[in-house]
């Protein structure tokens, strides 16, 4: 990245190439370099991006728990927190839950979070990845007869990478775009 003195020097050199009567950058007001506009950043810092993610994620998991407790019924409760593409994936999972007559009990708890990535993409879109440590020890999967069908291999404490992105409608609001379970527990 160019420093301010270097930017000024480059601007003067460009002005010199355009005008043979250049005495100094300050003399030609028409060629005076304007302040460069920094690209729009959705969040002031990585910490602010992480805070925005952590403002959204407890709401998302509360809505997700509510839908799964109802056996995948009324999935619209999770829609305010997810992208349209991820909504489609969730709807498939909720449909399978309904078809298999499954539901859950208990609440998912976020025990730790770690910012993995924050980047600005083309067209001013922000992208945030947070690693979550989830405590599932109080959740169970129940079958049609309310029998416990929680997989024996399910870990009570697990790590997920959650990708979030901004929306065109609200540049400072994040939406869950995907979640991916991690094989290793990392910081969890």
PDB file of C-alpha atoms in Angstrom:
ATOM      1  CA  UNK A   1       0.000   0.000   0.000  1.00  0.00           C
ATOM      2  CA  UNK A   2       1.340   3.426  -0.910  1.00  0.00           C
ATOM      3  CA  UNK A   3       2.055   5.906   1.871  1.00  0.00           C
ATOM      4  CA  UNK A   4       0.690   9.449   1.694  1.00  0.00           C
ATOM      5  CA  UNK A   5       4.054  11.020   0.586  1.00  0.00           C
ATOM      6  CA  UNK A   6       4.391   8.338  -2.095  1.00  0.00           C
ATOM      7  CA  UNK A   7       0.817   8.951  -3.254  1.00  0.00           C
ATOM      8  CA  UNK A   8       1.581  12.670  -3.529  1.00  0.00           C
ATOM      9  CA  UNK A   9       4.751  11.954  -5.522  1.00  0.00           C
ATOM     10  CA  UNK A  10       2.889   9.632  -7.875  1.00  0.00           C
ATOM     11  CA  UNK A  11       0.152  12.239  -8.315  1.00  0.00           C
ATOM     12  CA  UNK A  12       2.741  14.905  -9.126  1.00  0.00           C
ATOM     13  CA  UNK A  13       4.428  12.642 -11.668  1.00  0.00           C
ATOM     14  CA  UNK A  14       1.095  11.893 -13.318  1.00  0.00           C
ATOM     15  CA  UNK A  15       0.286  15.588 -13.398  1.00  0.00           C
ATOM     16  CA  UNK A  16       3.692  16.289 -14.956  1.00  0.00           C
ATOM     17  CA  UNK A  17       3.003  13.804 -17.724  1.00  0.00           C
ATOM     18  CA  UNK A  18      -0.334  15.474 -18.457  1.00  0.00           C
ATOM     19  CA  UNK A  19       0.899  19.081 -18.370  1.00  0.00           C
ATOM     20  CA  UNK A  20       4.258  20.378 -19.586  1.00  0.00           C
ATOM     21  CA  UNK A  21       3.784  23.633 -17.710  1.00  0.00           C
ATOM     22  CA  UNK A  22       3.843  22.014 -14.284  1.00  0.00           C
ATOM     23  CA  UNK A  23       5.711  24.026 -11.681  1.00  0.00           C
ATOM     24  CA  UNK A  24       4.412  22.101  -8.655  1.00  0.00           C
ATOM     25  CA  UNK A  25       1.390  20.081  -7.710  1.00  0.00           C
ATOM     26  CA  UNK A  26       0.023  22.949  -5.636  1.00  0.00           C
ATOM     27  CA  UNK A  27       0.053  25.356  -8.612  1.00  0.00           C
ATOM     28  CA  UNK A  28      -2.289  23.469 -10.926  1.00  0.00           C
ATOM     29  CA  UNK A  29      -5.550  23.286  -9.086  1.00  0.00           C
ATOM     30  CA  UNK A  30      -7.185  21.301 -11.880  1.00  0.00           C
ATOM     31  CA  UNK A  31      -4.558  18.583 -11.457  1.00  0.00           C
ATOM     32  CA  UNK A  32      -4.362  18.687  -7.680  1.00  0.00           C
ATOM     33  CA  UNK A  33      -4.702  15.134  -6.393  1.00  0.00           C
ATOM     34  CA  UNK A  34      -7.870  14.495  -4.469  1.00  0.00           C
ATOM     35  CA  UNK A  35      -7.950  12.490  -1.296  1.00  0.00           C
ATOM     36  CA  UNK A  36      -8.287   8.825  -2.086  1.00  0.00           C
ATOM     37  CA  UNK A  37     -11.477   7.259  -0.873  1.00  0.00           C
ATOM     38  CA  UNK A  38     -10.886   4.204   1.261  1.00  0.00           C
ATOM     39  CA  UNK A  39     -12.952   1.188   0.290  1.00  0.00           C
ATOM     40  CA  UNK A  40     -16.132   0.823   2.317  1.00  0.00           C
ATOM     41  CA  UNK A  41     -15.580  -1.444   5.275  1.00  0.00           C
ATOM     42  CA  UNK A  42     -18.657  -2.930   6.810  1.00  0.00           C
ATOM     43  CA  UNK A  43     -17.033  -3.200  10.217  1.00  0.00           C
ATOM     44  CA  UNK A  44     -14.369  -0.937  11.696  1.00  0.00           C
ATOM     45  CA  UNK A  45     -12.186  -3.848  12.774  1.00  0.00           C
ATOM     46  CA  UNK A  46     -11.942  -7.611  13.019  1.00  0.00           C
ATOM     47  CA  UNK A  47     -13.246  -7.317  16.576  1.00  0.00           C
ATOM     48  CA  UNK A  48     -16.360  -5.433  15.390  1.00  0.00           C
ATOM     49  CA  UNK A  49     -16.970  -8.124  12.754  1.00  0.00           C
ATOM     50  CA  UNK A  50     -16.695 -10.813  15.423  1.00  0.00           C
ATOM     51  CA  UNK A  51     -19.031  -8.872  17.724  1.00  0.00           C
ATOM     52  CA  UNK A  52     -21.596  -8.582  14.914  1.00  0.00           C
ATOM     53  CA  UNK A  53     -21.374 -12.337  14.332  1.00  0.00           C
ATOM     54  CA  UNK A  54     -21.772 -13.053  18.023  1.00  0.00           C
ATOM     55  CA  UNK A  55     -24.784 -10.754  18.212  1.00  0.00           C
ATOM     56  CA  UNK A  56     -26.492 -12.831  15.522  1.00  0.00           C
ATOM     57  CA  UNK A  57     -25.416 -16.409  16.303  1.00  0.00           C
ATOM     58  CA  UNK A  58     -27.186 -16.901  19.672  1.00  0.00           C
ATOM     59  CA  UNK A  59     -30.433 -15.755  18.004  1.00  0.00           C
ATOM     60  CA  UNK A  60     -29.838 -18.127  15.099  1.00  0.00           C
ATOM     61  CA  UNK A  61     -29.200 -21.116  17.381  1.00  0.00           C
ATOM     62  CA  UNK A  62     -32.226 -20.256  19.551  1.00  0.00           C
ATOM     63  CA  UNK A  63     -34.441 -20.200  16.438  1.00  0.00           C
ATOM     64  CA  UNK A  64     -32.827 -23.382  15.125  1.00  0.00           C
ATOM     65  CA  UNK A  65     -33.421 -25.137  18.460  1.00  0.00           C
ATOM     66  CA  UNK A  66     -37.067 -24.000  18.424  1.00  0.00           C
ATOM     67  CA  UNK A  67     -37.618 -25.403  14.925  1.00  0.00           C
ATOM     68  CA  UNK A  68     -35.929 -28.724  15.699  1.00  0.00           C
ATOM     69  CA  UNK A  69     -37.825 -29.049  18.992  1.00  0.00           C
ATOM     70  CA  UNK A  70     -40.999 -28.803  16.908  1.00  0.00           C
ATOM     71  CA  UNK A  71     -39.791 -31.561  14.592  1.00  0.00           C
ATOM     72  CA  UNK A  72     -38.821 -29.243  11.739  1.00  0.00           C
ATOM     73  CA  UNK A  73     -42.172 -27.450  11.703  1.00  0.00           C
ATOM     74  CA  UNK A  74     -42.397 -23.694  11.058  1.00  0.00           C
ATOM     75  CA  UNK A  75     -38.867 -23.289   9.684  1.00  0.00           C
ATOM     76  CA  UNK A  76     -39.654 -19.644   8.942  1.00  0.00           C
ATOM     77  CA  UNK A  77     -38.456 -18.862  12.482  1.00  0.00           C
ATOM     78  CA  UNK A  78     -34.863 -19.314  11.357  1.00  0.00           C
ATOM     79  CA  UNK A  79     -35.209 -17.387   8.056  1.00  0.00           C
ATOM     80  CA  UNK A  80     -34.376 -13.929   9.465  1.00  0.00           C
ATOM     81  CA  UNK A  81     -30.893 -15.186  10.337  1.00  0.00           C
ATOM     82  CA  UNK A  82     -29.839 -17.033   7.166  1.00  0.00           C
ATOM     83  CA  UNK A  83     -29.116 -16.374   3.501  1.00  0.00           C
ATOM     84  CA  UNK A  84     -31.629 -17.631   0.917  1.00  0.00           C
ATOM     85  CA  UNK A  85     -29.181 -20.335  -0.257  1.00  0.00           C
ATOM     86  CA  UNK A  86     -28.617 -21.639   3.263  1.00  0.00           C
ATOM     87  CA  UNK A  87     -32.369 -21.484   3.881  1.00  0.00           C
ATOM     88  CA  UNK A  88     -32.807 -24.043   1.084  1.00  0.00           C
ATOM     89  CA  UNK A  89     -30.311 -26.405   2.749  1.00  0.00           C
ATOM     90  CA  UNK A  90     -32.030 -26.041   6.109  1.00  0.00           C
ATOM     91  CA  UNK A  91     -35.439 -26.684   4.553  1.00  0.00           C
ATOM     92  CA  UNK A  92     -34.178 -30.023   3.204  1.00  0.00           C
ATOM     93  CA  UNK A  93     -32.909 -30.970   6.674  1.00  0.00           C
ATOM     94  CA  UNK A  94     -36.184 -29.893   8.295  1.00  0.00           C
ATOM     95  CA  UNK A  95     -38.166 -31.874   5.723  1.00  0.00           C
ATOM     96  CA  UNK A  96     -36.117 -34.976   6.541  1.00  0.00           C
ATOM     97  CA  UNK A  97     -36.797 -34.392  10.238  1.00  0.00           C
ATOM     98  CA  UNK A  98     -40.531 -34.196   9.578  1.00  0.00           C
ATOM     99  CA  UNK A  99     -40.496 -37.286   7.362  1.00  0.00           C
ATOM    100  CA  UNK A 100     -38.499 -39.271   9.944  1.00  0.00           C
ATOM    101  CA  UNK A 101     -40.721 -37.982  12.806  1.00  0.00           C
ATOM    102  CA  UNK A 102     -37.731 -36.654  14.727  1.00  0.00           C
ATOM    103  CA  UNK A 103     -37.485 -33.753  17.132  1.00  0.00           C
ATOM    104  CA  UNK A 104     -34.999 -32.491  19.672  1.00  0.00           C
ATOM    105  CA  UNK A 105     -35.034 -31.451  23.300  1.00  0.00           C
ATOM    106  CA  UNK A 106     -32.651 -29.114  25.057  1.00  0.00           C
ATOM    107  CA  UNK A 107     -30.746 -26.051  23.946  1.00  0.00           C
ATOM    108  CA  UNK A 108     -27.490 -25.583  22.093  1.00  0.00           C
ATOM    109  CA  UNK A 109     -24.978 -23.481  24.029  1.00  0.00           C
ATOM    110  CA  UNK A 110     -22.124 -21.508  22.500  1.00  0.00           C
ATOM    111  CA  UNK A 111     -19.223 -21.892  24.916  1.00  0.00           C
ATOM    112  CA  UNK A 112     -16.466 -20.199  22.929  1.00  0.00           C
ATOM    113  CA  UNK A 113     -15.946 -18.320  19.671  1.00  0.00           C
ATOM    114  CA  UNK A 114     -12.931 -17.429  17.615  1.00  0.00           C
ATOM    115  CA  UNK A 115     -12.736 -15.199  14.544  1.00  0.00           C
ATOM    116  CA  UNK A 116     -11.176 -17.174  11.690  1.00  0.00           C
ATOM    117  CA  UNK A 117     -11.565 -14.691   8.845  1.00  0.00           C
ATOM    118  CA  UNK A 118     -13.002 -11.302   7.992  1.00  0.00           C
ATOM    119  CA  UNK A 119     -12.749 -10.020   4.464  1.00  0.00           C
ATOM    120  CA  UNK A 120     -14.394  -7.550   2.153  1.00  0.00           C
ATOM    121  CA  UNK A 121     -15.396  -9.060  -1.168  1.00  0.00           C
ATOM    122  CA  UNK A 122     -16.267  -7.532  -4.511  1.00  0.00           C
ATOM    123  CA  UNK A 123     -19.314  -5.286  -4.639  1.00  0.00           C
ATOM    124  CA  UNK A 124     -18.864  -4.343  -0.984  1.00  0.00           C
ATOM    125  CA  UNK A 125     -19.886  -7.682   0.501  1.00  0.00           C
ATOM    126  CA  UNK A 126     -18.407  -8.629   3.870  1.00  0.00           C
ATOM    127  CA  UNK A 127     -17.539 -12.216   4.706  1.00  0.00           C
ATOM    128  CA  UNK A 128     -16.932 -13.442   8.275  1.00  0.00           C
ATOM    129  CA  UNK A 129     -15.982 -16.920   9.480  1.00  0.00           C
ATOM    130  CA  UNK A 130     -16.269 -17.742  13.171  1.00  0.00           C
ATOM    131  CA  UNK A 131     -15.278 -20.996  14.842  1.00  0.00           C
ATOM    132  CA  UNK A 132     -17.789 -21.904  17.530  1.00  0.00           C
ATOM    133  CA  UNK A 133     -17.466 -24.353  20.355  1.00  0.00           C
ATOM    134  CA  UNK A 134     -20.933 -25.794  20.935  1.00  0.00           C
ATOM    135  CA  UNK A 135     -22.156 -27.651  23.987  1.00  0.00           C
ATOM    136  CA  UNK A 136     -24.785 -30.157  22.880  1.00  0.00           C
ATOM    137  CA  UNK A 137     -24.764 -32.130  26.126  1.00  0.00           C
ATOM    138  CA  UNK A 138     -28.276 -30.964  27.039  1.00  0.00           C
ATOM    139  CA  UNK A 139     -29.788 -31.788  23.642  1.00  0.00           C
ATOM    140  CA  UNK A 140     -31.279 -35.121  22.613  1.00  0.00           C
ATOM    141  CA  UNK A 141     -32.819 -36.401  19.396  1.00  0.00           C
ATOM    142  CA  UNK A 142     -36.228 -38.017  19.969  1.00  0.00           C
ATOM    143  CA  UNK A 143     -38.136 -40.369  17.688  1.00  0.00           C
ATOM    144  CA  UNK A 144     -41.872 -40.608  17.032  1.00  0.00           C
ATOM    145  CA  UNK A 145     -42.498 -42.382  20.359  1.00  0.00           C
ATOM    146  CA  UNK A 146     -40.270 -39.886  22.211  1.00  0.00           C
ATOM    147  CA  UNK A 147     -37.566 -42.533  22.451  1.00  0.00           C
ATOM    148  CA  UNK A 148     -33.976 -41.250  22.559  1.00  0.00           C
ATOM    149  CA  UNK A 149     -32.437 -41.612  19.098  1.00  0.00           C
ATOM    150  CA  UNK A 150     -29.403 -39.454  19.735  1.00  0.00           C
ATOM    151  CA  UNK A 151     -26.554 -41.047  17.778  1.00  0.00           C
ATOM    152  CA  UNK A 152     -24.099 -42.801  20.088  1.00  0.00           C
ATOM    153  CA  UNK A 153     -21.238 -41.244  18.132  1.00  0.00           C
ATOM    154  CA  UNK A 154     -22.441 -37.674  18.636  1.00  0.00           C
ATOM    155  CA  UNK A 155     -20.028 -35.605  20.679  1.00  0.00           C
ATOM    156  CA  UNK A 156     -21.439 -33.476  23.489  1.00  0.00           C
ATOM    157  CA  UNK A 157     -18.884 -30.759  22.726  1.00  0.00           C
ATOM    158  CA  UNK A 158     -18.122 -29.968  19.124  1.00  0.00           C
ATOM    159  CA  UNK A 159     -16.619 -27.287  16.917  1.00  0.00           C
ATOM    160  CA  UNK A 160     -18.286 -25.640  13.932  1.00  0.00           C
ATOM    161  CA  UNK A 161     -17.028 -23.118  11.418  1.00  0.00           C
ATOM    162  CA  UNK A 162     -19.868 -20.742  10.647  1.00  0.00           C
ATOM    163  CA  UNK A 163     -19.648 -18.543   7.556  1.00  0.00           C
ATOM    164  CA  UNK A 164     -21.619 -15.315   7.597  1.00  0.00           C
ATOM    165  CA  UNK A 165     -22.120 -12.652   4.955  1.00  0.00           C
ATOM    166  CA  UNK A 166     -23.794  -9.289   4.578  1.00  0.00           C
ATOM    167  CA  UNK A 167     -26.848  -8.643   2.440  1.00  0.00           C
ATOM    168  CA  UNK A 168     -27.491  -6.003  -0.195  1.00  0.00           C
ATOM    169  CA  UNK A 169     -30.404  -4.688   1.834  1.00  0.00           C
ATOM    170  CA  UNK A 170     -28.441  -4.112   5.037  1.00  0.00           C
ATOM    171  CA  UNK A 171     -24.689  -3.807   4.640  1.00  0.00           C
ATOM    172  CA  UNK A 172     -24.000  -3.957   8.385  1.00  0.00           C
ATOM    173  CA  UNK A 173     -26.092  -7.015   9.186  1.00  0.00           C
ATOM    174  CA  UNK A 174     -24.734 -10.527   8.922  1.00  0.00           C
ATOM    175  CA  UNK A 175     -26.579 -13.668   7.865  1.00  0.00           C
ATOM    176  CA  UNK A 176     -25.502 -17.290   8.295  1.00  0.00           C
ATOM    177  CA  UNK A 177     -24.386 -18.590   4.885  1.00  0.00           C
ATOM    178  CA  UNK A 178     -23.135 -22.035   5.927  1.00  0.00           C
ATOM    179  CA  UNK A 179     -22.023 -24.156   8.854  1.00  0.00           C
ATOM    180  CA  UNK A 180     -19.439 -26.917   8.808  1.00  0.00           C
ATOM    181  CA  UNK A 181     -18.707 -29.363  11.602  1.00  0.00           C
ATOM    182  CA  UNK A 182     -15.019 -29.768  12.325  1.00  0.00           C
ATOM    183  CA  UNK A 183     -13.408 -33.119  12.928  1.00  0.00           C
ATOM    184  CA  UNK A 184     -10.956 -31.689  15.409  1.00  0.00           C
ATOM    185  CA  UNK A 185     -12.141 -29.762  18.408  1.00  0.00           C
ATOM    186  CA  UNK A 186      -9.409 -27.152  18.097  1.00  0.00           C
ATOM    187  CA  UNK A 187      -9.872 -24.564  20.862  1.00  0.00           C
ATOM    188  CA  UNK A 188     -12.927 -26.359  22.257  1.00  0.00           C
TER     189      UNK A 188
END
